[in-house]
């Protein structure tokens, strides 16, 4: 009935002027505030709170600084470590028959060359994990790299099988610290970049497996297995010179009461990422964690909060490693025992090198599929689905009358199980808090090494190669159900 009078031209001009002043003030606040306060995810009230001396967390800073040069450097350095890990693991496929041929050792000692490496990893993984949570990711990472480089080179000059077993034990112990850069890298990543970045890191493992297969193909027939060991140690030797370029985790520093150092790491990260960054007016906050001994740290993994996820993860890691290393190690034997070659111009050794090389390449599409799946349908469903694909593909390996079909099914199995490894490696550090993240991951890796330790013996235990293949298949199919039992999905979850 009664209408409000329409604003006059003068009133409209005044409203526009007031809105402009408000926008100008907000823009000024954004421009003159530290980078954290310019995040579009923060409201004006939150920006004013921080500008007036409020508090901020590492997660807020990492999210705002984003992905840049610092993350690229960590990706390359961590990737170099993973290439070395892949080298040391894959060379066992080619080292075992070469050692047997040179020293004429029996089947037990031949298998022991591989198994003793896994034994070193079994001891080393939880050890490096605890040391990383206690003394820092940075120092522990490079100490393990140096140890691996030294004994990797020494193994190339082994005068007998006993010395080779000792050096491979120490290489296994050292290289088991390769999970530390994974924990370090994840603590520098924004949530939206975490999935694809960590899968990209694992692509370096695949690069290593392909490169090692190609290198073995060219080196062993011409220079011998000792040169293969020397070339395989080069990445770890190179890594020791990159120590100055690796920062300590700000999350680790903050939880150990080193707040100023944590803030300094964040400022350097912002500078490297070419982001304007003044020291935050607010206060960096976070809980300090009391230094704990090994017993207290390991007991937290089985505390009521983490007991279920820890036990299920152990089952998954054991299944994953048993199937993955089983497929990797059994592939040469599988193609060696096939009825006959359809390519008469190829020798048995050439067939082995070719199929090992091709199946190693299959890990790349497995990683692409995983990278898409973990961010689209989640970590758990991707993991379970790929376990199922690997289990079915392994069963098809029982039909060995056709070289092309056998190679194709081996490719599918290798592609799927490598994808499972990527998804599992991604989920595990996301499931634990900073104070036990590296320890939790290290213990899981130790369980996987325990499974890998048994793989060479399982592969040689039966007269027919089909028996271990069936075991690998059933293991994968059973792990499908274990994957679905994980208590929480970590997709887009903030690190604790």
CSV table of C-alpha atoms in Angstrom, one decimal:
chain,number,residue,atom,x,y,z
A,1,UNK,CA,0.0,0.0,0.0
A,2,UNK,CA,2.8,2.4,1.0
A,3,UNK,CA,5.8,2.5,-1.4
A,4,UNK,CA,9.3,3.4,-0.3
A,5,UNK,CA,10.5,6.4,-2.2
A,6,UNK,CA,12.9,5.5,-5.0
A,7,UNK,CA,16.5,6.6,-4.4
A,8,UNK,CA,17.4,9.9,-6.1
A,9,UNK,CA,20.4,10.2,-8.3
A,10,UNK,CA,22.3,11.8,-5.4
A,11,UNK,CA,21.4,8.9,-3.1
A,12,UNK,CA,22.5,6.4,-5.7
A,13,UNK,CA,25.8,8.2,-6.2
A,14,UNK,CA,26.4,8.2,-2.4
A,15,UNK,CA,25.7,4.5,-2.1
A,16,UNK,CA,28.1,3.7,-5.0
A,17,UNK,CA,30.7,5.9,-3.3
A,18,UNK,CA,30.3,4.1,0.0
A,19,UNK,CA,30.6,0.7,-1.7
A,20,UNK,CA,33.6,1.8,-3.6
A,21,UNK,CA,35.3,3.0,-0.4
A,22,UNK,CA,34.5,-0.4,1.3
A,23,UNK,CA,36.0,-2.3,-1.6
A,24,UNK,CA,39.0,0.0,-1.7
A,25,UNK,CA,39.6,-0.5,2.1
A,26,UNK,CA,39.3,-4.3,1.7
A,27,UNK,CA,41.7,-4.3,-1.3
A,28,UNK,CA,44.2,-2.2,0.8
A,29,UNK,CA,43.9,-4.7,3.6
A,30,UNK,CA,44.5,-7.6,1.2
A,31,UNK,CA,47.4,-5.8,-0.5
A,32,UNK,CA,49.3,-4.8,2.6
A,33,UNK,CA,48.7,-8.0,4.6
A,34,UNK,CA,50.9,-11.1,4.6
A,35,UNK,CA,50.1,-13.6,1.9
A,36,UNK,CA,48.1,-15.7,4.3
A,37,UNK,CA,45.6,-12.9,4.8
A,38,UNK,CA,45.1,-12.6,1.0
A,39,UNK,CA,43.7,-16.0,0.7
A,40,UNK,CA,40.2,-15.9,-1.0
A,41,UNK,CA,39.1,-18.7,1.5
A,42,UNK,CA,39.3,-16.2,4.4
A,43,UNK,CA,36.5,-13.8,5.2
A,44,UNK,CA,37.1,-10.1,5.7
A,45,UNK,CA,36.6,-10.6,9.5
A,46,UNK,CA,39.2,-13.4,9.5
A,47,UNK,CA,41.7,-11.2,7.6
A,48,UNK,CA,41.1,-8.3,10.0
A,49,UNK,CA,41.6,-10.8,12.9
A,50,UNK,CA,44.9,-12.0,11.6
A,51,UNK,CA,46.1,-8.5,10.6
A,52,UNK,CA,45.5,-7.4,14.2
A,53,UNK,CA,47.7,-10.1,15.6
A,54,UNK,CA,45.6,-13.2,15.4
A,55,UNK,CA,46.8,-16.8,15.1
A,56,UNK,CA,47.4,-19.0,12.1
A,57,UNK,CA,48.4,-22.6,11.6
A,58,UNK,CA,50.8,-24.3,9.3
A,59,UNK,CA,47.9,-25.8,7.3
A,60,UNK,CA,46.6,-22.3,6.6
A,61,UNK,CA,50.0,-21.1,5.5
A,62,UNK,CA,50.7,-24.2,3.3
A,63,UNK,CA,47.2,-23.9,1.7
A,64,UNK,CA,47.7,-20.2,0.9
A,65,UNK,CA,51.3,-20.4,-0.4
A,66,UNK,CA,50.3,-23.2,-2.7
A,67,UNK,CA,52.3,-25.4,-5.0
A,68,UNK,CA,55.4,-23.9,-6.5
A,69,UNK,CA,59.2,-24.2,-6.9
A,70,UNK,CA,59.7,-25.6,-3.3
A,71,UNK,CA,57.4,-28.5,-4.0
A,72,UNK,CA,59.0,-29.1,-7.4
A,73,UNK,CA,62.4,-29.3,-5.8
A,74,UNK,CA,61.1,-31.8,-3.2
A,75,UNK,CA,59.4,-33.8,-5.9
A,76,UNK,CA,62.7,-34.2,-7.9
A,77,UNK,CA,64.9,-34.9,-4.8
A,78,UNK,CA,62.4,-37.4,-3.4
A,79,UNK,CA,61.9,-38.9,-6.8
A,80,UNK,CA,65.7,-39.5,-7.1
A,81,UNK,CA,65.5,-41.5,-3.9
A,82,UNK,CA,62.6,-43.5,-5.3
A,83,UNK,CA,64.5,-44.2,-8.5
A,84,UNK,CA,67.4,-45.6,-6.4
A,85,UNK,CA,65.0,-47.7,-4.4
A,86,UNK,CA,63.6,-49.1,-7.6
A,87,UNK,CA,67.1,-49.8,-9.0
A,88,UNK,CA,68.1,-51.7,-5.9
A,89,UNK,CA,64.9,-53.8,-5.9
A,90,UNK,CA,64.7,-54.5,-9.7
A,91,UNK,CA,68.3,-55.5,-10.1
A,92,UNK,CA,67.6,-58.5,-7.9
A,93,UNK,CA,65.6,-59.9,-10.9
A,94,UNK,CA,68.8,-59.9,-13.0
A,95,UNK,CA,71.4,-60.4,-10.2
A,96,UNK,CA,70.2,-63.8,-9.0
A,97,UNK,CA,70.8,-65.8,-12.2
A,98,UNK,CA,74.1,-63.9,-12.8
A,99,UNK,CA,75.4,-64.8,-9.3
A,100,UNK,CA,74.3,-68.4,-9.6
A,101,UNK,CA,76.1,-68.7,-12.9
A,102,UNK,CA,79.4,-67.1,-11.6
A,103,UNK,CA,79.7,-68.8,-8.2
A,104,UNK,CA,77.5,-71.9,-8.9
A,105,UNK,CA,75.6,-71.5,-5.7
A,106,UNK,CA,72.6,-73.6,-4.8
A,107,UNK,CA,69.0,-72.5,-5.0
A,108,UNK,CA,68.9,-71.5,-1.3
A,109,UNK,CA,71.9,-69.2,-1.5
A,110,UNK,CA,70.6,-67.7,-4.7
A,111,UNK,CA,67.3,-66.9,-3.1
A,112,UNK,CA,69.1,-65.6,0.0
A,113,UNK,CA,70.7,-62.8,-2.1
A,114,UNK,CA,67.2,-61.3,-2.6
A,115,UNK,CA,65.8,-62.3,0.8
A,116,UNK,CA,68.6,-60.8,2.8
A,117,UNK,CA,68.0,-57.4,1.1
A,118,UNK,CA,64.4,-57.6,2.2
A,119,UNK,CA,65.6,-58.6,5.7
A,120,UNK,CA,67.6,-55.4,5.9
A,121,UNK,CA,64.5,-53.5,4.8
A,122,UNK,CA,62.5,-55.2,7.4
A,123,UNK,CA,64.8,-54.0,10.1
A,124,UNK,CA,65.4,-50.6,8.6
A,125,UNK,CA,61.9,-49.3,7.8
A,126,UNK,CA,60.6,-49.0,11.4
A,127,UNK,CA,64.1,-47.8,12.5
A,128,UNK,CA,64.3,-45.0,10.0
A,129,UNK,CA,60.6,-44.1,10.7
A,130,UNK,CA,61.2,-43.7,14.4
A,131,UNK,CA,64.4,-41.7,13.9
A,132,UNK,CA,62.6,-39.5,11.4
A,133,UNK,CA,59.8,-38.7,13.9
A,134,UNK,CA,62.4,-38.2,16.7
A,135,UNK,CA,65.3,-36.3,15.1
A,136,UNK,CA,63.7,-34.9,11.9
A,137,UNK,CA,63.0,-36.0,8.3
A,138,UNK,CA,65.9,-34.1,6.7
A,139,UNK,CA,68.9,-35.6,8.6
A,140,UNK,CA,67.5,-39.1,8.7
A,141,UNK,CA,66.7,-39.0,5.0
A,142,UNK,CA,70.3,-38.2,4.0
A,143,UNK,CA,71.9,-40.5,6.5
A,144,UNK,CA,70.0,-43.4,5.0
A,145,UNK,CA,71.0,-42.2,1.5
A,146,UNK,CA,74.7,-42.1,2.3
A,147,UNK,CA,74.6,-45.6,3.8
A,148,UNK,CA,72.9,-47.0,0.7
A,149,UNK,CA,75.4,-45.4,-1.6
A,150,UNK,CA,78.4,-46.7,0.3
A,151,UNK,CA,77.3,-50.3,0.5
A,152,UNK,CA,75.8,-50.3,-3.0
A,153,UNK,CA,79.2,-49.5,-4.4
A,154,UNK,CA,81.0,-52.1,-2.1
A,155,UNK,CA,78.6,-54.8,-3.2
A,156,UNK,CA,80.0,-54.4,-6.8
A,157,UNK,CA,83.5,-55.6,-5.6
A,158,UNK,CA,82.3,-58.6,-3.7
A,159,UNK,CA,84.9,-61.3,-3.7
A,160,UNK,CA,82.5,-64.1,-2.6
A,161,UNK,CA,78.9,-64.8,-1.8
A,162,UNK,CA,79.3,-64.1,1.9
A,163,UNK,CA,80.6,-60.5,1.3
A,164,UNK,CA,77.8,-60.0,-1.2
A,165,UNK,CA,75.2,-61.1,1.3
A,166,UNK,CA,76.5,-58.7,3.9
A,167,UNK,CA,76.6,-55.7,1.6
A,168,UNK,CA,73.1,-56.4,0.2
A,169,UNK,CA,71.9,-56.6,3.8
A,170,UNK,CA,73.2,-53.1,4.5
A,171,UNK,CA,71.9,-51.8,1.2
A,172,UNK,CA,68.5,-53.1,2.1
A,173,UNK,CA,68.8,-51.5,5.5
A,174,UNK,CA,69.8,-48.1,4.0
A,175,UNK,CA,67.3,-48.0,1.1
A,176,UNK,CA,64.4,-48.8,3.4
A,177,UNK,CA,64.6,-45.1,4.5
A,178,UNK,CA,63.2,-44.2,1.1
A,179,UNK,CA,59.7,-43.7,2.7
A,180,UNK,CA,61.1,-40.7,4.7
A,181,UNK,CA,61.0,-38.3,1.7
A,182,UNK,CA,57.4,-39.4,1.1
A,183,UNK,CA,56.4,-38.2,4.6
A,184,UNK,CA,58.4,-35.0,4.2
A,185,UNK,CA,56.9,-34.2,0.8
A,186,UNK,CA,53.3,-34.8,2.0
A,187,UNK,CA,53.8,-32.2,4.8
A,188,UNK,CA,54.6,-29.5,2.2
A,189,UNK,CA,51.5,-30.1,0.0
A,190,UNK,CA,48.2,-28.3,-0.2
A,191,UNK,CA,45.2,-30.5,0.1
A,192,UNK,CA,44.1,-30.2,-3.6
A,193,UNK,CA,47.6,-31.0,-4.9
A,194,UNK,CA,48.3,-33.9,-2.5
A,195,UNK,CA,46.8,-36.8,-4.5
A,196,UNK,CA,48.3,-36.1,-7.9
A,197,UNK,CA,51.6,-34.9,-6.4
A,198,UNK,CA,52.2,-38.1,-4.4
A,199,UNK,CA,51.2,-40.3,-7.3
A,200,UNK,CA,53.6,-38.3,-9.5
A,201,UNK,CA,56.3,-39.0,-7.0
A,202,UNK,CA,55.7,-42.7,-7.3
A,203,UNK,CA,56.1,-42.4,-11.0
A,204,UNK,CA,59.8,-42.1,-10.3
A,205,UNK,CA,59.7,-45.6,-9.0
A,206,UNK,CA,58.3,-46.8,-12.3
A,207,UNK,CA,60.9,-44.8,-14.2
A,208,UNK,CA,63.5,-46.6,-12.1
A,209,UNK,CA,62.1,-50.0,-12.8
A,210,UNK,CA,62.0,-49.3,-16.6
A,211,UNK,CA,65.5,-47.8,-16.6
A,212,UNK,CA,66.9,-50.7,-14.5
A,213,UNK,CA,65.4,-53.3,-16.9
A,214,UNK,CA,66.8,-51.4,-19.9
A,215,UNK,CA,70.2,-51.0,-18.2
A,216,UNK,CA,70.4,-54.7,-17.3
A,217,UNK,CA,69.5,-55.6,-20.8
A,218,UNK,CA,72.6,-53.7,-22.1
A,219,UNK,CA,75.0,-54.0,-19.2
A,220,UNK,CA,74.9,-57.6,-18.0
A,221,UNK,CA,75.7,-59.3,-21.4
A,222,UNK,CA,78.5,-56.8,-22.1
A,223,UNK,CA,80.0,-55.6,-18.9
A,224,UNK,CA,78.7,-58.0,-16.3
A,225,UNK,CA,76.6,-57.8,-13.2
A,226,UNK,CA,79.2,-55.9,-11.1
A,227,UNK,CA,78.9,-52.8,-13.4
A,228,UNK,CA,75.1,-53.1,-13.1
A,229,UNK,CA,75.5,-52.7,-9.3
A,230,UNK,CA,77.8,-49.6,-9.8
A,231,UNK,CA,75.4,-47.9,-12.2
A,232,UNK,CA,72.5,-48.7,-9.9
A,233,UNK,CA,74.2,-46.9,-7.0
A,234,UNK,CA,74.6,-43.6,-8.9
A,235,UNK,CA,71.3,-42.0,-7.9
A,236,UNK,CA,72.0,-42.4,-4.2
A,237,UNK,CA,75.5,-41.1,-4.6
A,238,UNK,CA,74.1,-38.0,-6.4
A,239,UNK,CA,71.5,-37.6,-3.7
A,240,UNK,CA,74.1,-37.0,-1.0
A,241,UNK,CA,75.1,-33.8,-2.7
A,242,UNK,CA,71.6,-32.3,-2.6
A,243,UNK,CA,71.4,-32.1,1.2
A,244,UNK,CA,71.5,-28.3,1.3
A,245,UNK,CA,68.4,-28.0,-0.9
A,246,UNK,CA,66.1,-30.0,1.4
A,247,UNK,CA,64.2,-28.2,4.2
A,248,UNK,CA,63.0,-29.7,7.4
A,249,UNK,CA,59.3,-30.3,7.8
A,250,UNK,CA,57.7,-27.2,9.5
A,251,UNK,CA,55.1,-29.5,11.1
A,252,UNK,CA,58.0,-31.5,12.7
A,253,UNK,CA,59.7,-28.3,13.9
A,254,UNK,CA,56.5,-26.9,15.4
A,255,UNK,CA,55.7,-30.0,17.3
A,256,UNK,CA,59.2,-30.1,18.7
A,257,UNK,CA,58.9,-26.5,20.0
A,258,UNK,CA,61.0,-24.9,17.3
A,259,UNK,CA,58.4,-22.4,16.3
A,260,UNK,CA,60.8,-19.7,14.8
A,261,UNK,CA,62.5,-22.3,12.6
A,262,UNK,CA,59.1,-23.5,11.4
A,263,UNK,CA,58.1,-20.0,10.5
A,264,UNK,CA,61.4,-19.4,8.7
A,265,UNK,CA,60.8,-22.6,6.6
A,266,UNK,CA,57.4,-21.2,5.6
A,267,UNK,CA,58.9,-17.8,4.6
A,268,UNK,CA,61.6,-19.5,2.5
A,269,UNK,CA,59.0,-21.7,0.9
A,270,UNK,CA,56.9,-18.6,0.0
A,271,UNK,CA,60.0,-16.8,-1.4
A,272,UNK,CA,60.9,-19.9,-3.5
A,273,UNK,CA,57.4,-20.0,-4.8
A,274,UNK,CA,57.7,-16.4,-5.9
A,275,UNK,CA,54.9,-15.3,-3.6
A,276,UNK,CA,55.0,-12.0,-1.7
A,277,UNK,CA,55.5,-12.8,1.9
A,278,UNK,CA,56.0,-10.7,5.0
A,279,UNK,CA,56.4,-12.2,8.4
A,280,UNK,CA,52.8,-12.9,9.6
A,281,UNK,CA,51.5,-10.4,12.1
A,282,UNK,CA,49.7,-13.3,13.7
A,283,UNK,CA,51.2,-16.0,15.8
A,284,UNK,CA,52.0,-19.5,14.5
A,285,UNK,CA,50.2,-22.0,16.7
A,286,UNK,CA,50.3,-25.7,17.1
A,287,UNK,CA,50.6,-28.3,19.8
A,288,UNK,CA,54.0,-29.2,21.0
A,289,UNK,CA,54.6,-32.9,21.5
A,290,UNK,CA,56.8,-34.3,24.2
A,291,UNK,CA,59.8,-36.3,23.1
A,292,UNK,CA,58.9,-40.0,23.5
A,293,UNK,CA,60.9,-43.2,23.4
A,294,UNK,CA,60.4,-46.0,20.9
A,295,UNK,CA,58.0,-48.0,23.2
A,296,UNK,CA,55.7,-45.0,23.6
A,297,UNK,CA,55.8,-44.1,19.9
A,298,UNK,CA,55.1,-47.6,18.6
A,299,UNK,CA,52.4,-48.2,21.2
A,300,UNK,CA,50.4,-45.2,19.8
A,301,UNK,CA,49.9,-47.2,16.5
A,302,UNK,CA,47.8,-49.7,18.4
A,303,UNK,CA,46.0,-47.2,20.7
A,304,UNK,CA,42.2,-47.2,20.5
A,305,UNK,CA,42.3,-44.3,18.1
A,306,UNK,CA,44.5,-45.9,15.5
A,307,UNK,CA,44.3,-49.6,16.2
A,308,UNK,CA,41.8,-50.5,13.5
A,309,UNK,CA,43.4,-48.5,10.7
A,310,UNK,CA,46.9,-49.8,11.7
A,311,UNK,CA,45.9,-53.5,11.7
A,312,UNK,CA,44.0,-53.2,8.4
A,313,UNK,CA,46.9,-51.3,6.8
A,314,UNK,CA,49.3,-54.0,7.8
A,315,UNK,CA,47.2,-56.6,6.1
A,316,UNK,CA,47.0,-54.5,3.0
A,317,UNK,CA,50.7,-53.8,2.9
A,318,UNK,CA,51.6,-57.5,3.3
A,319,UNK,CA,49.1,-58.5,0.5
A,320,UNK,CA,50.4,-55.7,-1.7
A,321,UNK,CA,54.1,-56.5,-1.4
A,322,UNK,CA,53.6,-60.3,-1.6
A,323,UNK,CA,51.7,-59.9,-4.9
A,324,UNK,CA,53.8,-57.1,-6.3
A,325,UNK,CA,57.3,-58.5,-5.7
A,326,UNK,CA,55.9,-62.0,-6.5
A,327,UNK,CA,54.8,-60.8,-10.0
A,328,UNK,CA,58.0,-59.0,-10.5
A,329,UNK,CA,60.3,-61.9,-9.5
A,330,UNK,CA,58.2,-64.6,-11.0
A,331,UNK,CA,57.8,-63.0,-14.5
A,332,UNK,CA,61.3,-64.1,-15.7
A,333,UNK,CA,60.7,-67.7,-14.4
A,334,UNK,CA,57.3,-67.8,-15.9
A,335,UNK,CA,58.4,-66.9,-19.4
A,336,UNK,CA,61.5,-69.2,-19.0
A,337,UNK,CA,59.3,-72.2,-18.3
A,338,UNK,CA,56.7,-71.6,-21.0
A,339,UNK,CA,56.4,-74.5,-23.4
A,340,UNK,CA,58.2,-72.9,-26.4
A,341,UNK,CA,58.9,-69.5,-27.9
A,342,UNK,CA,56.9,-68.4,-30.8
A,343,UNK,CA,59.8,-66.1,-31.8
A,344,UNK,CA,62.5,-68.5,-32.9
A,345,UNK,CA,64.9,-65.5,-33.5
A,346,UNK,CA,64.7,-64.7,-29.7
A,347,UNK,CA,66.6,-66.6,-27.1
A,348,UNK,CA,65.0,-67.4,-23.7
A,349,UNK,CA,67.1,-64.6,-22.1
A,350,UNK,CA,65.9,-62.1,-24.7
A,351,UNK,CA,62.3,-63.0,-24.1
A,352,UNK,CA,62.8,-62.5,-20.3
A,353,UNK,CA,64.4,-59.1,-20.8
A,354,UNK,CA,61.7,-58.0,-23.3
A,355,UNK,CA,58.8,-59.1,-21.1
A,356,UNK,CA,60.3,-57.6,-18.0
A,357,UNK,CA,60.9,-54.3,-19.7
A,358,UNK,CA,57.4,-54.2,-21.2
A,359,UNK,CA,55.7,-55.2,-18.0
A,360,UNK,CA,57.7,-52.5,-16.2
A,361,UNK,CA,56.3,-49.9,-18.7
A,362,UNK,CA,52.8,-51.1,-17.7
A,363,UNK,CA,53.2,-49.3,-14.4
A,364,UNK,CA,52.8,-45.9,-16.1
A,365,UNK,CA,49.1,-46.4,-17.1
A,366,UNK,CA,48.6,-47.9,-13.7
A,367,UNK,CA,49.7,-44.7,-12.1
A,368,UNK,CA,47.5,-42.6,-14.4
A,369,UNK,CA,44.5,-44.6,-13.6
A,370,UNK,CA,45.3,-44.4,-9.9
A,371,UNK,CA,45.9,-40.6,-10.0
A,372,UNK,CA,42.4,-40.2,-11.5
A,373,UNK,CA,40.7,-42.6,-9.2
A,374,UNK,CA,42.1,-41.4,-5.9
A,375,UNK,CA,40.8,-37.9,-6.5
A,376,UNK,CA,37.6,-38.9,-8.2
A,377,UNK,CA,36.2,-41.9,-6.2
A,378,UNK,CA,38.6,-41.9,-3.3
A,379,UNK,CA,41.6,-43.8,-2.0
A,380,UNK,CA,39.7,-46.9,-0.6
A,381,UNK,CA,37.6,-47.7,-3.7
A,382,UNK,CA,40.6,-47.2,-6.1
A,383,UNK,CA,42.7,-49.5,-4.0
A,384,UNK,CA,40.0,-52.2,-3.8
A,385,UNK,CA,39.2,-52.1,-7.5
A,386,UNK,CA,42.8,-52.4,-8.6
A,387,UNK,CA,43.4,-55.3,-6.2
A,388,UNK,CA,40.5,-57.1,-7.9
A,389,UNK,CA,41.8,-56.4,-11.4
A,390,UNK,CA,45.3,-57.8,-10.4
A,391,UNK,CA,43.8,-60.9,-8.9
A,392,UNK,CA,41.8,-61.8,-12.0
A,393,UNK,CA,44.6,-61.0,-14.4
A,394,UNK,CA,47.0,-63.2,-12.4
A,395,UNK,CA,44.6,-66.1,-12.8
A,396,UNK,CA,44.7,-65.7,-16.6
A,397,UNK,CA,48.4,-66.2,-16.5
A,398,UNK,CA,47.6,-69.9,-15.9
A,399,UNK,CA,47.0,-70.1,-19.6
A,400,UNK,CA,50.5,-70.1,-21.1
A,401,UNK,CA,50.0,-71.4,-24.6
A,402,UNK,CA,50.2,-68.1,-26.3
A,403,UNK,CA,53.1,-65.6,-25.8
A,404,UNK,CA,51.0,-62.6,-26.7
A,405,UNK,CA,48.2,-63.4,-24.4
A,406,UNK,CA,50.7,-64.2,-21.6
A,407,UNK,CA,52.4,-60.9,-22.0
A,408,UNK,CA,49.1,-59.0,-22.1
A,409,UNK,CA,47.9,-60.6,-18.9
A,410,UNK,CA,51.3,-60.0,-17.2
A,411,UNK,CA,51.0,-56.3,-18.2
A,412,UNK,CA,47.5,-55.9,-16.8
A,413,UNK,CA,48.5,-57.6,-13.5
A,414,UNK,CA,51.6,-55.4,-13.2
A,415,UNK,CA,49.6,-52.3,-14.1
A,416,UNK,CA,47.0,-53.0,-11.4
A,417,UNK,CA,49.3,-54.0,-8.6
A,418,UNK,CA,51.5,-50.9,-9.1
A,419,UNK,CA,48.4,-48.8,-8.9
A,420,UNK,CA,47.5,-50.5,-5.6
A,421,UNK,CA,50.9,-49.6,-4.3
A,422,UNK,CA,50.5,-46.0,-5.2
A,423,UNK,CA,47.1,-45.7,-3.6
A,424,UNK,CA,48.2,-47.5,-0.4
A,425,UNK,CA,51.3,-45.3,-0.2
A,426,UNK,CA,49.1,-42.2,-0.5
A,427,UNK,CA,46.5,-43.3,2.1
A,428,UNK,CA,48.9,-44.4,4.8
A,429,UNK,CA,50.6,-41.0,5.7
A,430,UNK,CA,47.3,-39.3,5.5
A,431,UNK,CA,45.8,-41.7,8.1
A,432,UNK,CA,48.4,-40.8,10.9
A,433,UNK,CA,49.2,-37.5,12.7
A,434,UNK,CA,52.6,-35.8,12.3
A,435,UNK,CA,54.0,-37.1,15.6
A,436,UNK,CA,53.8,-40.7,14.4
A,437,UNK,CA,53.4,-40.3,10.6
A,438,UNK,CA,56.8,-41.5,9.6
A,439,UNK,CA,56.8,-44.3,12.2
A,440,UNK,CA,53.4,-45.5,11.1
A,441,UNK,CA,54.5,-45.5,7.4
A,442,UNK,CA,57.8,-47.2,8.3
A,443,UNK,CA,56.1,-50.0,10.2
A,444,UNK,CA,53.7,-50.6,7.3
A,445,UNK,CA,56.7,-50.7,4.9
A,446,UNK,CA,58.4,-53.2,7.3
A,447,UNK,CA,55.4,-55.5,7.1
A,448,UNK,CA,55.6,-55.2,3.3
A,449,UNK,CA,59.3,-56.1,3.3
A,450,UNK,CA,58.4,-59.1,5.5
A,451,UNK,CA,56.1,-60.3,2.7
A,452,UNK,CA,58.7,-59.5,0.1
A,453,UNK,CA,61.2,-61.5,2.2
A,454,UNK,CA,59.2,-64.7,1.6
A,455,UNK,CA,58.5,-64.1,-2.1
A,456,UNK,CA,61.7,-65.6,-3.5
A,457,UNK,CA,61.3,-68.7,-1.5
A,458,UNK,CA,57.6,-69.1,-2.4
A,459,UNK,CA,58.5,-68.7,-6.1
A,460,UNK,CA,61.1,-71.5,-5.9
A,461,UNK,CA,59.2,-73.7,-3.5
A,462,UNK,CA,57.0,-75.5,-6.0
A,463,UNK,CA,57.9,-77.4,-9.1
A,464,UNK,CA,55.2,-75.7,-11.1
A,465,UNK,CA,55.3,-71.9,-11.5
A,466,UNK,CA,51.5,-71.9,-11.6
A,467,UNK,CA,51.2,-72.5,-7.9
A,468,UNK,CA,52.8,-69.3,-6.7
A,469,UNK,CA,50.8,-67.4,-9.3
A,470,UNK,CA,47.5,-68.8,-7.8
A,471,UNK,CA,48.7,-67.7,-4.4
A,472,UNK,CA,49.4,-64.1,-5.6
A,473,UNK,CA,46.0,-64.0,-7.2
A,474,UNK,CA,44.1,-65.2,-4.1
A,475,UNK,CA,46.1,-62.7,-2.0
A,476,UNK,CA,44.9,-59.8,-4.2
A,477,UNK,CA,41.3,-61.0,-4.2
A,478,UNK,CA,41.3,-61.3,-0.4
A,479,UNK,CA,42.8,-57.8,-0.1
A,480,UNK,CA,39.8,-56.3,-1.8
A,481,UNK,CA,37.8,-56.9,1.3
A,482,UNK,CA,40.6,-55.6,3.6
A,483,UNK,CA,40.6,-52.3,1.6
A,484,UNK,CA,36.9,-51.8,2.2
A,485,UNK,CA,37.4,-52.3,6.0
A,486,UNK,CA,39.6,-49.1,6.3
A,487,UNK,CA,37.7,-46.9,8.7
A,488,UNK,CA,38.0,-43.5,7.0
A,489,UNK,CA,38.3,-42.0,3.5
A,490,UNK,CA,41.2,-39.5,3.5
A,491,UNK,CA,40.2,-37.7,0.2
A,492,UNK,CA,40.5,-33.9,0.8
A,493,UNK,CA,41.2,-34.5,4.5
A,494,UNK,CA,43.5,-32.1,6.3
A,495,UNK,CA,46.7,-33.5,7.7
A,496,UNK,CA,46.6,-34.0,11.5
